[in-house]
mmCIF file of C-alpha atoms in Angstrom:
data_model
loop_
_atom_site.group_PDB
_atom_site.id
_atom_site.type_symbol
_atom_site.label_atom_id
_atom_site.label_comp_id
_atom_site.label_asym_id
_atom_site.label_seq_id
_atom_site.Cartn_x
_atom_site.Cartn_y
_atom_site.Cartn_z
ATOM 1 C CA LYS D 23 26.970 -1.155 -13.227
ATOM 2 C CA ARG D 24 25.576 -4.672 -13.461
ATOM 3 C CA VAL D 25 24.381 -5.802 -10.221
ATOM 4 C CA GLU D 26 20.531 -6.002 -10.413
ATOM 5 C CA GLN D 27 19.532 -6.925 -6.225
ATOM 6 C CA PHE D 28 20.208 -4.165 -3.604
ATOM 7 C CA ARG D 29 19.760 -5.977 -0.517
ATOM 8 C CA MET D 30 20.088 -4.621 3.419
ATOM 9 C CA ASP D 31 18.058 -6.680 5.175
ATOM 10 C CA ASN D 32 18.345 -7.698 9.007
ATOM 11 C CA TYR D 33 20.167 -4.507 9.844
ATOM 12 C CA GLY D 34 18.688 -3.426 13.166
ATOM 13 C CA LYS D 35 20.805 -0.306 13.868
ATOM 14 C CA VAL D 36 20.315 1.485 10.127
ATOM 15 C CA GLN D 37 18.126 3.810 10.882
ATOM 16 C CA LEU D 38 18.637 5.892 7.708
ATOM 17 C CA LEU D 39 19.020 4.606 3.639
ATOM 18 C CA PRO D 40 21.966 5.732 1.252
ATOM 19 C CA VAL D 41 20.944 8.426 -0.791
ATOM 20 C CA ASN D 42 23.584 7.994 -3.812
ATOM 21 C CA VAL D 43 22.761 4.396 -4.613
ATOM 22 C CA ALA D 44 22.162 5.428 -8.312
ATOM 23 C CA ARG D 45 25.417 6.900 -9.003
ATOM 24 C CA VAL D 46 26.898 3.175 -7.865
ATOM 25 C CA PHE D 47 24.662 0.457 -8.953
ATOM 26 C CA PRO D 48 22.075 2.930 -11.423
ATOM 27 C CA ASN D 49 20.688 -0.839 -12.693
ATOM 28 C CA ILE D 50 19.352 -2.527 -10.112
ATOM 29 C CA GLN D 51 15.823 -3.884 -10.231
ATOM 30 C CA GLN D 52 15.091 -5.070 -6.580
ATOM 31 C CA TYR D 53 15.819 -3.117 -3.725
ATOM 32 C CA SER D 54 15.030 -4.525 -0.315
ATOM 33 C CA THR D 55 15.801 -3.309 3.146
ATOM 34 C CA ASN D 56 13.803 -5.912 5.558
ATOM 35 C CA PHE D 57 13.668 -5.643 9.203
ATOM 36 C CA CYS D 58 15.871 -2.760 9.965
ATOM 37 C CA GLY D 59 15.371 0.192 11.896
ATOM 38 C CA ILE D 60 15.098 2.576 9.277
ATOM 39 C CA LYS D 61 12.530 5.641 10.379
ATOM 40 C CA ARG D 62 12.157 7.557 7.430
ATOM 41 C CA ILE D 63 12.180 7.721 3.537
ATOM 42 C CA THR D 64 13.182 10.831 1.329
ATOM 43 C CA LYS D 65 13.173 11.737 -2.073
ATOM 44 C CA GLU D 66 16.693 10.861 -2.632
ATOM 45 C CA ASN D 67 16.681 7.534 -1.375
ATOM 46 C CA TYR D 68 15.973 5.999 -4.518
ATOM 47 C CA ARG D 69 16.217 9.207 -6.683
ATOM 48 C CA GLY D 70 17.775 7.718 -10.024
ATOM 49 C CA LEU D 71 16.844 4.346 -9.926
ATOM 50 C CA ARG D 72 14.629 4.462 -12.664
ATOM 51 C CA LYS D 73 15.064 0.485 -13.347
ATOM 52 C CA LEU D 74 13.541 -0.469 -9.689
ATOM 53 C CA VAL D 75 10.665 -3.102 -10.377
ATOM 54 C CA GLY D 76 10.454 -4.557 -6.770
ATOM 55 C CA ILE D 77 11.362 -1.995 -3.350
ATOM 56 C CA GLY D 78 10.564 -3.996 -0.017
ATOM 57 C CA SER D 79 11.172 -2.420 3.358
ATOM 58 C CA VAL D 80 9.104 -4.301 5.974
ATOM 59 C CA GLU D 81 9.399 -4.216 9.491
ATOM 60 C CA ASN D 82 10.784 -1.285 9.848
ATOM 61 C CA GLU D 83 10.156 2.319 11.816
ATOM 62 C CA ILE D 84 9.432 4.069 9.205
ATOM 63 C CA THR D 85 7.478 7.224 9.878
ATOM 64 C CA GLU D 86 6.767 9.078 6.527
ATOM 65 C CA LEU D 87 7.189 8.417 3.264
ATOM 66 C CA GLU D 88 8.282 11.822 1.677
ATOM 67 C CA ALA D 89 6.376 13.148 -1.389
ATOM 68 C CA GLY D 90 8.273 12.588 -4.341
ATOM 69 C CA SER D 91 10.090 8.967 -3.016
ATOM 70 C CA PHE D 92 8.614 7.307 -5.996
ATOM 71 C CA ASP D 93 8.704 9.617 -8.510
ATOM 72 C CA ASP D 94 11.718 8.286 -10.722
ATOM 73 C CA GLN D 95 10.364 4.910 -10.533
ATOM 74 C CA VAL D 96 8.156 4.154 -13.416
ATOM 75 C CA GLU D 97 8.648 0.877 -13.720
ATOM 76 C CA LEU D 98 7.809 -0.118 -10.299
ATOM 77 C CA VAL D 99 5.498 -3.186 -10.052
ATOM 78 C CA TYR D 100 5.263 -4.017 -6.653
ATOM 79 C CA LEU D 101 5.828 -2.052 -3.549
ATOM 80 C CA ASN D 102 6.243 -3.095 0.550
ATOM 81 C CA TYR D 103 5.811 -1.027 3.267
ATOM 82 C CA ASN D 104 4.114 -3.560 5.407
ATOM 83 C CA LYS D 105 4.917 -3.356 9.475
ATOM 84 C CA ASN D 106 5.767 0.253 9.596
ATOM 85 C CA LYS D 107 4.412 3.216 11.863
ATOM 86 C CA ILE D 108 3.457 5.393 8.893
ATOM 87 C CA MET D 109 0.845 8.019 9.520
ATOM 88 C CA GLU D 110 -0.261 9.498 6.611
ATOM 89 C CA LEU D 111 0.225 9.483 2.928
ATOM 90 C CA PRO D 112 1.278 12.832 0.503
ATOM 91 C CA GLU D 113 -1.383 12.764 -1.848
ATOM 92 C CA ASN D 114 0.928 12.329 -4.755
ATOM 93 C CA LEU D 115 2.599 10.171 -3.511
ATOM 94 C CA PHE D 116 2.445 7.293 -6.411
ATOM 95 C CA ARG D 117 1.522 9.630 -9.306
ATOM 96 C CA ASN D 118 3.798 8.202 -11.317
ATOM 97 C CA LEU D 119 3.825 4.534 -10.806
ATOM 98 C CA ARG D 120 1.472 3.516 -13.787
ATOM 99 C CA LYS D 121 3.122 0.267 -13.804
ATOM 100 C CA LEU D 122 2.063 -0.799 -10.020
ATOM 101 C CA GLU D 123 0.595 -3.622 -10.022
ATOM 102 C CA GLY D 124 1.309 -4.518 -5.884
ATOM 103 C CA LEU D 125 0.824 -2.043 -3.135
ATOM 104 C CA HIS D 126 1.505 -3.438 0.398
ATOM 105 C CA LEU D 127 0.830 -1.079 3.619
ATOM 106 C CA ASN D 128 -0.648 -3.330 5.956
ATOM 107 C CA GLU D 129 0.003 -2.957 10.110
ATOM 108 C CA ASN D 130 1.318 0.660 9.500
ATOM 109 C CA TYR D 131 -0.833 3.886 11.223
ATOM 110 C CA LEU D 132 -2.925 5.196 8.492
ATOM 111 C CA SER D 133 -6.104 7.357 9.377
ATOM 112 C CA ALA D 134 -6.761 8.719 6.127
ATOM 113 C CA LEU D 135 -6.400 7.998 2.534
ATOM 114 C CA PRO D 136 -6.432 11.161 0.423
ATOM 115 C CA GLU D 137 -9.254 10.710 -2.024
ATOM 116 C CA ASN D 138 -6.988 10.735 -5.084
ATOM 117 C CA ILE D 139 -3.856 8.525 -3.846
ATOM 118 C CA PHE D 140 -4.540 5.896 -6.066
ATOM 119 C CA ALA D 141 -5.552 7.855 -9.132
ATOM 120 C CA ASN D 142 -2.879 6.763 -11.366
ATOM 121 C CA LEU D 143 -2.339 3.415 -10.265
ATOM 122 C CA VAL D 144 -4.455 2.020 -13.151
ATOM 123 C CA ALA D 145 -2.665 -1.391 -13.320
ATOM 124 C CA LEU D 146 -3.330 -2.026 -9.537
ATOM 125 C CA LYS D 147 -4.092 -6.018 -9.041
ATOM 126 C CA TRP D 148 -3.378 -5.955 -4.828
ATOM 127 C CA LEU D 149 -3.824 -3.102 -2.345
ATOM 128 C CA SER D 150 -2.975 -4.347 0.663
ATOM 129 C CA LEU D 151 -4.345 -1.581 4.084
ATOM 130 C CA GLY D 152 -4.622 -4.126 7.283
ATOM 131 C CA GLY D 153 -4.203 -3.444 10.565
ATOM 132 C CA ASN D 154 -4.462 0.314 10.128
ATOM 133 C CA GLN D 155 -7.147 2.864 11.826
ATOM 134 C CA LEU D 156 -9.025 3.645 8.288
ATOM 135 C CA THR D 157 -12.681 4.643 9.455
ATOM 136 C CA THR D 158 -14.034 5.552 6.138
ATOM 137 C CA LEU D 159 -13.423 4.727 2.364
ATOM 138 C CA THR D 160 -15.399 6.676 -0.408
ATOM 139 C CA ASP D 161 -15.973 5.858 -4.334
ATOM 140 C CA GLN D 162 -13.369 8.208 -5.057
ATOM 141 C CA HIS D 163 -10.651 5.993 -3.497
ATOM 142 C CA PHE D 164 -10.794 3.465 -5.919
ATOM 143 C CA ARG D 165 -12.393 5.324 -9.204
ATOM 144 C CA ALA D 166 -8.949 4.555 -11.229
ATOM 145 C CA THR D 167 -8.017 1.483 -10.345
ATOM 146 C CA LYS D 168 -10.334 -0.906 -12.744
ATOM 147 C CA SER D 169 -7.531 -3.582 -12.569
ATOM 148 C CA LEU D 170 -7.839 -4.316 -8.575
ATOM 149 C CA GLU D 171 -8.647 -7.916 -8.469
ATOM 150 C CA SER D 172 -8.305 -8.160 -4.546
ATOM 151 C CA ILE D 173 -8.317 -5.684 -1.367
ATOM 152 C CA TRP D 174 -7.401 -6.385 2.049
ATOM 153 C CA LEU D 175 -9.038 -4.231 4.481
ATOM 154 C CA PHE D 176 -9.155 -6.373 7.797
ATOM 155 C CA SER D 177 -8.412 -4.656 11.360
ATOM 156 C CA ASN D 178 -9.312 -1.450 10.856
ATOM 157 C CA LYS D 179 -11.909 0.870 12.155
ATOM 158 C CA ILE D 180 -14.068 1.212 8.945
ATOM 159 C CA THR D 181 -17.350 3.018 10.338
ATOM 160 C CA SER D 182 -18.508 4.457 6.820
ATOM 161 C CA VAL D 183 -18.840 3.001 3.345
ATOM 162 C CA SER D 184 -19.927 4.662 0.170
ATOM 163 C CA SER D 185 -22.602 2.546 -1.151
ATOM 164 C CA THR D 186 -20.744 3.163 -4.589
ATOM 165 C CA VAL D 187 -17.258 2.470 -3.329
ATOM 166 C CA PHE D 188 -15.917 -0.140 -5.887
ATOM 167 C CA ASP D 189 -18.942 0.702 -8.818
ATOM 168 C CA ALA D 190 -15.576 1.028 -10.747
ATOM 169 C CA ASN D 191 -13.964 -2.119 -10.305
ATOM 170 C CA GLU D 192 -14.969 -4.520 -12.284
ATOM 171 C CA ASN D 193 -11.975 -7.385 -11.615
ATOM 172 C CA LEU D 194 -12.633 -6.865 -8.260
ATOM 173 C CA ARG D 195 -13.349 -10.134 -6.633
ATOM 174 C CA TYR D 196 -11.839 -10.582 -3.366
ATOM 175 C CA VAL D 197 -12.201 -8.002 -0.284
ATOM 176 C CA ASP D 198 -10.922 -9.400 2.974
ATOM 177 C CA ALA D 199 -12.593 -6.564 5.583
ATOM 178 C CA GLY D 200 -13.139 -9.272 8.967
ATOM 179 C CA LYS D 201 -12.720 -7.397 12.577
ATOM 180 C CA ASN D 202 -14.109 -3.854 11.153
ATOM 181 C CA GLN D 203 -16.670 -2.171 13.033
ATOM 182 C CA CYS D 204 -19.084 -2.431 9.885
ATOM 183 C CA LEU D 205 -19.344 -6.355 10.717
ATOM 184 C CA ASP D 206 -19.339 -6.282 14.170
ATOM 185 C CA ARG D 207 -22.582 -4.144 14.364
ATOM 186 C CA LYS D 208 -24.033 -7.524 12.549
ATOM 187 C CA TYR D 209 -22.126 -10.298 13.317
ATOM 188 C CA GLY D 210 -21.285 -9.175 16.813
ATOM 189 C CA ASN D 211 -18.274 -11.170 18.982
ATOM 190 C CA GLU D 212 -18.258 -13.716 15.574
ATOM 191 C CA GLY D 213 -17.634 -10.677 13.389
ATOM 192 C CA ALA D 214 -15.004 -9.181 15.616
ATOM 193 C CA SER D 215 -13.466 -12.999 15.424
ATOM 194 C CA LYS D 216 -13.526 -14.032 11.974
ATOM 195 C CA ALA D 217 -11.376 -13.116 9.435
ATOM 196 C CA PHE D 218 -14.096 -12.415 6.359
ATOM 197 C CA LEU D 219 -12.930 -13.003 2.988
ATOM 198 C CA LEU D 220 -15.671 -11.776 0.545
ATOM 199 C CA VAL D 221 -16.480 -11.956 -3.173
ATOM 200 C CA LYS D 222 -17.427 -8.300 -4.673
ATOM 201 C CA ASP D 223 -21.046 -8.913 -4.193
ATOM 202 C CA GLU D 224 -21.208 -10.400 -0.982
ATOM 203 C CA PHE D 225 -18.995 -7.185 0.141
ATOM 204 C CA LEU D 226 -21.844 -4.598 -1.199
ATOM 205 C CA SER D 227 -24.659 -6.659 0.596
ATOM 206 C CA ASP D 228 -23.306 -7.621 3.561
ATOM 207 C CA VAL D 229 -21.121 -4.706 4.722
ATOM 208 C CA ILE D 230 -22.202 -2.021 2.954
ATOM 209 C CA ALA D 231 -25.564 -2.622 4.056
ATOM 210 C CA ASN D 232 -24.275 -2.482 7.801
ATOM 211 C CA CYS D 233 -21.898 1.126 6.791
ATOM 212 C CA ARG D 234 -23.705 3.101 4.832
ATOM 213 C CA ASN D 235 -23.038 6.583 4.436
#
């Protein structure tokens, strides 16, 4: 019961997470299942793990994060699902994660985001969405993320950006938007090969000018 870390990394044959971890290890704060063969996350996998601070499940085969999967994780600060096969996010997936500071979803198959997906992420500082298939960003996506400092949007298919997309994000300083059609229009092959690391004002003047609705 005093165990604070649960690690199950590098088990390539593991396709499902256990559903009774909280019964045995109710006090774990870190849950790591990287480099396995996990295919799906359900609301039963993390149920009862109310002290979790960090979840990492990088480079699996995950295609779905079921609605309600993180409802018990009110203390969660860090969530990493980079390098999976996630195709969509339920609108209320992160509704209870008001302490979350880092959300990492690089290199998945996301083509669109529900407009209110980040509505309750009031503490979010770092958001990674690079290497997906996103095409559009609106101001509704980031209206509530007023603590946001850095966002990674590289290697998407962004062609449309609202002119007020980051108006609510006064703390935002860095936007990596390289390898998107928005920049490719202006910079040609150079834009396709560079990963641009831009301060907010440069993003607004350089990217939105080429991607305005």
